[in-house]
Amino acid sequence: MTNKLSAGLAALVSLGASPALAAQPVDWQMGFQPAATGIMTQIRGFEAYTLWFIVPITLFVLALLLYVIVKFRASANPVPSKTSHNSLIEVIWTLGPVVILLALAIPSFNLLTAQYSPPEADYTVKATGYQWYWGYEYQDDEDALSFDSLLLRDEDRADAGKEDLAVYPRLLTVDNELVVPVGKTVRVLVTAADVLHAFAMPAFGVKIDAVPGRLNETWFKAEVEGLYYGQCSELCGKDHAYMPIAIRVVDQGQFDTWLAAAADDVDAANRNLLAAIETDAKSVDVAANVKN
């Protein structure tokens, strides 16, 4: 278990240095995945902010319970107190929660406003949930590119060039990732073709229901190149656990090349993109070694 945890943490630490590595769940993970968007950075900040309220309140309530248990136990107070009114206590327990809720509500509303006030989209992608895979359609060109993204089977890893489990983990790796350019706003139109699904990408701060017959809209702007994993987050049948989401964030030049090639052959475009990413990663490693 220790070795697995060390490997997972090493992959996350190396994310910025090598675009081939991925943001993914790790063993014994206690917090969120590293943020790859501004929205997720705000979510992580809001989580840390709320802990400054949650922890003291929890400790205070625990202390009060222990105090009451000890001081007002039957052996120490054979005659129960008949106190029925205390103005000071009532003022404190009324104003205290109001102040705390206001302190939580204001940054919460600011975060919600940021989430639901997207900048103008550079690209639009439609994501359709099926039992049990995702279909993607790029809607910015007249000849819209569309393809399906399914869980990659173990026997197909070698052909896909995805044998490194540290980068392409079991039950999260797909045959065709959703590819987007770094630093661009991507609008995602989410729906479903059969039952309820949910499109969730933790590193992006994105989670939205996919409802049959309805289009829900979300967005993200990835700020770090890499490979990011999410999953369907709405119970959708027997293979719900085998419906991953993978988004590969690349530079604009790589994206343009991939998009043009994918219009003719998605598989070939993916292989070429993967080769280009691995070549860039090796160049970064060589440059780092020379510098050292």
PDB file of C-alpha atoms in Angstrom, residues 68-269:
ATOM      1  CA  VAL A  68     -22.894  18.824  30.601  1.00  0.00           C
ATOM      2  CA  ILE A  69     -22.271  15.089  30.996  1.00  0.00           C
ATOM      3  CA  VAL A  70     -19.908  15.660  33.905  1.00  0.00           C
ATOM      4  CA  LYS A  71     -21.456  18.659  35.671  1.00  0.00           C
ATOM      5  CA  PHE A  72     -25.105  17.661  35.406  1.00  0.00           C
ATOM      6  CA  ARG A  73     -24.833  13.922  35.956  1.00  0.00           C
ATOM      7  CA  ALA A  74     -27.437  12.405  38.257  1.00  0.00           C
ATOM      8  CA  SER A  75     -25.006  11.688  41.088  1.00  0.00           C
ATOM      9  CA  ALA A  76     -23.871  15.317  41.253  1.00  0.00           C
ATOM     10  CA  ASN A  77     -27.341  16.830  40.722  1.00  0.00           C
ATOM     11  CA  PRO A  78     -29.997  14.670  42.353  1.00  0.00           C
ATOM     12  CA  VAL A  79     -32.436  17.572  41.947  1.00  0.00           C
ATOM     13  CA  PRO A  80     -32.609  18.644  38.260  1.00  0.00           C
ATOM     14  CA  SER A  81     -32.324  22.317  37.402  1.00  0.00           C
ATOM     15  CA  LYS A  82     -35.629  23.983  36.502  1.00  0.00           C
ATOM     16  CA  THR A  83     -34.103  26.935  34.646  1.00  0.00           C
ATOM     17  CA  SER A  84     -36.489  27.827  31.807  1.00  0.00           C
ATOM     18  CA  HIS A  85     -35.207  31.139  30.469  1.00  0.00           C
ATOM     19  CA  ASN A  86     -31.859  32.822  29.919  1.00  0.00           C
ATOM     20  CA  SER A  87     -31.862  35.884  27.692  1.00  0.00           C
ATOM     21  CA  LEU A  88     -28.095  36.006  27.229  1.00  0.00           C
ATOM     22  CA  ILE A  89     -27.886  32.401  26.060  1.00  0.00           C
ATOM     23  CA  GLU A  90     -30.818  32.878  23.676  1.00  0.00           C
ATOM     24  CA  VAL A  91     -29.219  35.991  22.142  1.00  0.00           C
ATOM     25  CA  ILE A  92     -25.893  34.199  21.720  1.00  0.00           C
ATOM     26  CA  TRP A  93     -27.325  31.073  20.092  1.00  0.00           C
ATOM     27  CA  THR A  94     -29.412  33.225  17.748  1.00  0.00           C
ATOM     28  CA  LEU A  95     -26.843  35.813  16.670  1.00  0.00           C
ATOM     29  CA  GLY A  96     -23.907  33.381  16.610  1.00  0.00           C
ATOM     30  CA  PRO A  97     -25.315  31.089  13.885  1.00  0.00           C
ATOM     31  CA  VAL A  98     -26.529  34.110  11.885  1.00  0.00           C
ATOM     32  CA  VAL A  99     -23.035  35.626  11.819  1.00  0.00           C
ATOM     33  CA  ILE A 100     -21.463  32.261  10.934  1.00  0.00           C
ATOM     34  CA  LEU A 101     -23.960  31.618   8.132  1.00  0.00           C
ATOM     35  CA  LEU A 102     -23.366  35.080   6.672  1.00  0.00           C
ATOM     36  CA  ALA A 103     -19.614  34.496   6.759  1.00  0.00           C
ATOM     37  CA  LEU A 104     -20.158  31.262   4.824  1.00  0.00           C
ATOM     38  CA  ALA A 105     -22.867  32.527   2.490  1.00  0.00           C
ATOM     39  CA  ILE A 106     -21.009  35.505   1.004  1.00  0.00           C
ATOM     40  CA  PRO A 107     -17.990  33.584  -0.394  1.00  0.00           C
ATOM     41  CA  SER A 108     -20.334  30.735  -1.340  1.00  0.00           C
ATOM     42  CA  PHE A 109     -22.460  33.057  -3.466  1.00  0.00           C
ATOM     43  CA  ASN A 110     -19.314  34.528  -5.022  1.00  0.00           C
ATOM     44  CA  LEU A 111     -18.184  31.030  -6.009  1.00  0.00           C
ATOM     45  CA  LEU A 112     -21.602  30.154  -7.442  1.00  0.00           C
ATOM     46  CA  THR A 113     -21.598  33.386  -9.434  1.00  0.00           C
ATOM     47  CA  ALA A 114     -18.201  32.502 -10.918  1.00  0.00           C
ATOM     48  CA  GLN A 115     -19.371  28.989 -11.773  1.00  0.00           C
ATOM     49  CA  TYR A 116     -22.500  30.170 -13.539  1.00  0.00           C
ATOM     50  CA  SER A 117     -21.011  33.230 -15.278  1.00  0.00           C
ATOM     51  CA  PRO A 118     -18.766  31.683 -17.927  1.00  0.00           C
ATOM     52  CA  PRO A 119     -16.650  33.804 -20.265  1.00  0.00           C
ATOM     53  CA  GLU A 120     -17.304  33.589 -23.983  1.00  0.00           C
ATOM     54  CA  ALA A 121     -16.633  30.042 -25.130  1.00  0.00           C
ATOM     55  CA  ASP A 122     -13.776  29.284 -27.496  1.00  0.00           C
ATOM     56  CA  TYR A 123     -15.037  25.753 -28.159  1.00  0.00           C
ATOM     57  CA  THR A 124     -18.299  23.901 -27.621  1.00  0.00           C
ATOM     58  CA  VAL A 125     -18.512  20.173 -26.991  1.00  0.00           C
ATOM     59  CA  LYS A 126     -21.632  18.108 -26.542  1.00  0.00           C
ATOM     60  CA  ALA A 127     -21.239  15.198 -24.104  1.00  0.00           C
ATOM     61  CA  THR A 128     -23.913  12.495 -24.248  1.00  0.00           C
ATOM     62  CA  GLY A 129     -24.115   9.775 -21.632  1.00  0.00           C
ATOM     63  CA  TYR A 130     -25.027   6.242 -22.682  1.00  0.00           C
ATOM     64  CA  GLN A 131     -25.164   2.951 -20.817  1.00  0.00           C
ATOM     65  CA  TRP A 132     -22.200   2.834 -20.224  1.00  0.00           C
ATOM     66  CA  TYR A 133     -19.937   5.219 -22.134  1.00  0.00           C
ATOM     67  CA  TRP A 134     -19.745   8.801 -23.311  1.00  0.00           C
ATOM     68  CA  GLY A 135     -20.179  10.267 -26.773  1.00  0.00           C
ATOM     69  CA  TYR A 136     -18.515  13.577 -27.677  1.00  0.00           C
ATOM     70  CA  GLU A 137     -19.340  15.998 -30.474  1.00  0.00           C
ATOM     71  CA  TYR A 138     -17.309  19.116 -31.287  1.00  0.00           C
ATOM     72  CA  GLN A 139     -19.808  21.673 -32.507  1.00  0.00           C
ATOM     73  CA  ASP A 140     -17.640  24.550 -33.720  1.00  0.00           C
ATOM     74  CA  ASP A 141     -17.130  23.341 -37.291  1.00  0.00           C
ATOM     75  CA  GLU A 142     -19.639  22.706 -40.032  1.00  0.00           C
ATOM     76  CA  ASP A 143     -18.514  19.078 -40.184  1.00  0.00           C
ATOM     77  CA  ALA A 144     -18.821  18.313 -36.486  1.00  0.00           C
ATOM     78  CA  LEU A 145     -16.318  15.786 -35.179  1.00  0.00           C
ATOM     79  CA  SER A 146     -17.931  13.086 -33.057  1.00  0.00           C
ATOM     80  CA  PHE A 147     -16.698   9.880 -31.430  1.00  0.00           C
ATOM     81  CA  ASP A 148     -17.403   7.577 -28.509  1.00  0.00           C
ATOM     82  CA  SER A 149     -15.239   7.161 -25.424  1.00  0.00           C
ATOM     83  CA  LEU A 150     -15.323   3.733 -23.754  1.00  0.00           C
ATOM     84  CA  LEU A 151     -13.444   2.113 -20.908  1.00  0.00           C
ATOM     85  CA  LEU A 152     -10.215   0.653 -22.291  1.00  0.00           C
ATOM     86  CA  ARG A 153     -10.023  -3.103 -21.807  1.00  0.00           C
ATOM     87  CA  ASP A 154      -6.810  -4.562 -20.417  1.00  0.00           C
ATOM     88  CA  GLU A 155      -6.224  -6.666 -23.536  1.00  0.00           C
ATOM     89  CA  ASP A 156      -6.325  -3.507 -25.698  1.00  0.00           C
ATOM     90  CA  ARG A 157      -3.731  -1.518 -23.728  1.00  0.00           C
ATOM     91  CA  ALA A 158      -0.745  -2.597 -25.806  1.00  0.00           C
ATOM     92  CA  ASP A 159      -2.370  -1.658 -29.110  1.00  0.00           C
ATOM     93  CA  ALA A 160      -3.400   1.719 -27.683  1.00  0.00           C
ATOM     94  CA  GLY A 161       0.076   2.421 -26.251  1.00  0.00           C
ATOM     95  CA  LYS A 162      -1.385   2.833 -22.777  1.00  0.00           C
ATOM     96  CA  GLU A 163       0.371   0.186 -20.723  1.00  0.00           C
ATOM     97  CA  ASP A 164       1.780   2.508 -18.040  1.00  0.00           C
ATOM     98  CA  LEU A 165      -0.666   2.082 -15.149  1.00  0.00           C
ATOM     99  CA  ALA A 166       0.701   5.141 -13.358  1.00  0.00           C
ATOM    100  CA  VAL A 167      -0.527   7.340 -16.204  1.00  0.00           C
ATOM    101  CA  TYR A 168      -3.343   5.142 -17.510  1.00  0.00           C
ATOM    102  CA  PRO A 169      -4.922   3.577 -14.412  1.00  0.00           C
ATOM    103  CA  ARG A 170      -7.184   0.575 -14.546  1.00  0.00           C
ATOM    104  CA  LEU A 171     -10.933   1.359 -14.693  1.00  0.00           C
ATOM    105  CA  LEU A 172     -10.251   5.028 -15.540  1.00  0.00           C
ATOM    106  CA  THR A 173      -8.460   4.807 -18.892  1.00  0.00           C
ATOM    107  CA  VAL A 174     -10.531   5.196 -22.067  1.00  0.00           C
ATOM    108  CA  ASP A 175      -9.880   4.438 -25.705  1.00  0.00           C
ATOM    109  CA  ASN A 176     -10.573   8.004 -26.919  1.00  0.00           C
ATOM    110  CA  GLU A 177     -10.013  10.959 -24.601  1.00  0.00           C
ATOM    111  CA  LEU A 178     -11.798  14.271 -24.987  1.00  0.00           C
ATOM    112  CA  VAL A 179      -9.015  16.558 -26.250  1.00  0.00           C
ATOM    113  CA  VAL A 180      -9.051  20.310 -25.524  1.00  0.00           C
ATOM    114  CA  PRO A 181      -6.497  23.138 -25.750  1.00  0.00           C
ATOM    115  CA  VAL A 182      -4.938  24.637 -22.643  1.00  0.00           C
ATOM    116  CA  GLY A 183      -6.027  28.125 -21.647  1.00  0.00           C
ATOM    117  CA  LYS A 184      -9.236  28.079 -23.702  1.00  0.00           C
ATOM    118  CA  THR A 185     -12.812  28.215 -22.456  1.00  0.00           C
ATOM    119  CA  VAL A 186     -14.704  25.059 -23.339  1.00  0.00           C
ATOM    120  CA  ARG A 187     -18.479  25.003 -23.065  1.00  0.00           C
ATOM    121  CA  VAL A 188     -19.888  21.534 -22.449  1.00  0.00           C
ATOM    122  CA  LEU A 189     -23.486  20.695 -23.321  1.00  0.00           C
ATOM    123  CA  VAL A 190     -24.418  17.624 -21.288  1.00  0.00           C
ATOM    124  CA  THR A 191     -27.300  15.253 -21.961  1.00  0.00           C
ATOM    125  CA  ALA A 192     -28.142  11.548 -21.864  1.00  0.00           C
ATOM    126  CA  ALA A 193     -29.659   9.137 -24.361  1.00  0.00           C
ATOM    127  CA  ASP A 194     -31.184   6.573 -22.005  1.00  0.00           C
ATOM    128  CA  VAL A 195     -31.098   7.069 -18.215  1.00  0.00           C
ATOM    129  CA  LEU A 196     -29.694   9.650 -15.806  1.00  0.00           C
ATOM    130  CA  HIS A 197     -25.911  10.061 -15.842  1.00  0.00           C
ATOM    131  CA  ALA A 198     -23.612  12.790 -14.479  1.00  0.00           C
ATOM    132  CA  PHE A 199     -20.540  14.380 -16.040  1.00  0.00           C
ATOM    133  CA  ALA A 200     -17.920  14.935 -13.331  1.00  0.00           C
ATOM    134  CA  MET A 201     -14.294  16.048 -13.586  1.00  0.00           C
ATOM    135  CA  PRO A 202     -12.880  16.686 -10.083  1.00  0.00           C
ATOM    136  CA  ALA A 203      -9.712  18.543 -11.133  1.00  0.00           C
ATOM    137  CA  PHE A 204     -11.840  21.012 -13.120  1.00  0.00           C
ATOM    138  CA  GLY A 205     -14.497  21.585 -10.455  1.00  0.00           C
ATOM    139  CA  VAL A 206     -17.147  20.279 -12.861  1.00  0.00           C
ATOM    140  CA  LYS A 207     -20.110  18.075 -11.977  1.00  0.00           C
ATOM    141  CA  ILE A 208     -23.455  18.262 -13.756  1.00  0.00           C
ATOM    142  CA  ASP A 209     -26.345  15.889 -14.399  1.00  0.00           C
ATOM    143  CA  ALA A 210     -26.933  14.333 -17.805  1.00  0.00           C
ATOM    144  CA  VAL A 211     -30.700  14.115 -18.214  1.00  0.00           C
ATOM    145  CA  PRO A 212     -32.475  12.447 -21.168  1.00  0.00           C
ATOM    146  CA  GLY A 213     -34.297  15.004 -23.297  1.00  0.00           C
ATOM    147  CA  ARG A 214     -32.563  17.965 -21.668  1.00  0.00           C
ATOM    148  CA  LEU A 215     -29.354  19.937 -22.297  1.00  0.00           C
ATOM    149  CA  ASN A 216     -27.451  21.093 -19.212  1.00  0.00           C
ATOM    150  CA  GLU A 217     -24.542  23.454 -19.666  1.00  0.00           C
ATOM    151  CA  THR A 218     -21.231  23.740 -17.856  1.00  0.00           C
ATOM    152  CA  TRP A 219     -17.756  25.023 -18.724  1.00  0.00           C
ATOM    153  CA  PHE A 220     -14.108  24.854 -17.831  1.00  0.00           C
ATOM    154  CA  LYS A 221     -10.830  26.538 -18.709  1.00  0.00           C
ATOM    155  CA  ALA A 222      -7.933  24.170 -18.061  1.00  0.00           C
ATOM    156  CA  GLU A 223      -4.757  25.993 -17.089  1.00  0.00           C
ATOM    157  CA  VAL A 224      -2.338  23.042 -16.943  1.00  0.00           C
ATOM    158  CA  GLU A 225      -1.581  20.527 -19.674  1.00  0.00           C
ATOM    159  CA  GLY A 226      -2.068  16.904 -18.730  1.00  0.00           C
ATOM    160  CA  LEU A 227      -4.495  14.009 -18.598  1.00  0.00           C
ATOM    161  CA  TYR A 228      -7.417  14.276 -16.175  1.00  0.00           C
ATOM    162  CA  TYR A 229      -9.847  11.623 -15.023  1.00  0.00           C
ATOM    163  CA  GLY A 230     -13.433  11.723 -13.837  1.00  0.00           C
ATOM    164  CA  GLN A 231     -16.377   9.345 -13.743  1.00  0.00           C
ATOM    165  CA  CYS A 232     -20.111   9.187 -14.209  1.00  0.00           C
ATOM    166  CA  SER A 233     -21.455  10.307 -10.839  1.00  0.00           C
ATOM    167  CA  GLU A 234     -25.099   9.247 -11.089  1.00  0.00           C
ATOM    168  CA  LEU A 235     -26.089   5.628 -10.527  1.00  0.00           C
ATOM    169  CA  CYS A 236     -27.051   4.506 -14.025  1.00  0.00           C
ATOM    170  CA  GLY A 237     -27.166   0.710 -14.017  1.00  0.00           C
ATOM    171  CA  LYS A 238     -25.017  -2.360 -13.587  1.00  0.00           C
ATOM    172  CA  ASP A 239     -21.917  -0.937 -15.300  1.00  0.00           C
ATOM    173  CA  HIS A 240     -22.058   2.495 -13.666  1.00  0.00           C
ATOM    174  CA  ALA A 241     -18.599   1.898 -12.146  1.00  0.00           C
ATOM    175  CA  TYR A 242     -17.124   1.318 -15.608  1.00  0.00           C
ATOM    176  CA  MET A 243     -18.029   4.642 -17.212  1.00  0.00           C
ATOM    177  CA  PRO A 244     -14.950   6.868 -16.849  1.00  0.00           C
ATOM    178  CA  ILE A 245     -14.295  10.306 -18.263  1.00  0.00           C
ATOM    179  CA  ALA A 246     -10.827  11.281 -19.529  1.00  0.00           C
ATOM    180  CA  ILE A 247      -9.887  14.743 -20.767  1.00  0.00           C
ATOM    181  CA  ARG A 248      -6.488  15.422 -22.319  1.00  0.00           C
ATOM    182  CA  VAL A 249      -5.341  19.049 -22.230  1.00  0.00           C
ATOM    183  CA  VAL A 250      -2.696  19.957 -24.823  1.00  0.00           C
ATOM    184  CA  ASP A 251      -1.185  23.096 -26.307  1.00  0.00           C
ATOM    185  CA  GLN A 252      -2.998  24.895 -29.104  1.00  0.00           C
ATOM    186  CA  GLY A 253      -0.728  23.623 -31.877  1.00  0.00           C
ATOM    187  CA  GLN A 254      -1.134  19.994 -30.832  1.00  0.00           C
ATOM    188  CA  PHE A 255      -4.887  20.463 -30.548  1.00  0.00           C
ATOM    189  CA  ASP A 256      -5.214  22.002 -34.018  1.00  0.00           C
ATOM    190  CA  THR A 257      -3.179  19.161 -35.521  1.00  0.00           C
ATOM    191  CA  TRP A 258      -5.223  16.553 -33.678  1.00  0.00           C
ATOM    192  CA  LEU A 259      -8.551  18.129 -34.631  1.00  0.00           C
ATOM    193  CA  ALA A 260      -7.675  18.235 -38.312  1.00  0.00           C
ATOM    194  CA  ALA A 261      -6.457  14.626 -38.305  1.00  0.00           C
ATOM    195  CA  ALA A 262      -9.372  13.346 -36.208  1.00  0.00           C
ATOM    196  CA  ALA A 263     -11.847  14.480 -38.837  1.00  0.00           C
ATOM    197  CA  ASP A 264     -10.540  11.621 -41.005  1.00  0.00           C
ATOM    198  CA  ASP A 265      -9.362   9.050 -38.452  1.00  0.00           C
ATOM    199  CA  VAL A 266      -9.785   9.478 -34.693  1.00  0.00           C
ATOM    200  CA  ASP A 267      -7.633   6.462 -33.816  1.00  0.00           C
ATOM    201  CA  ALA A 268      -4.714   7.637 -35.949  1.00  0.00           C
ATOM    202  CA  ALA A 269      -5.042  11.187 -34.625  1.00  0.00           C
TER     203      ALA A 269
END
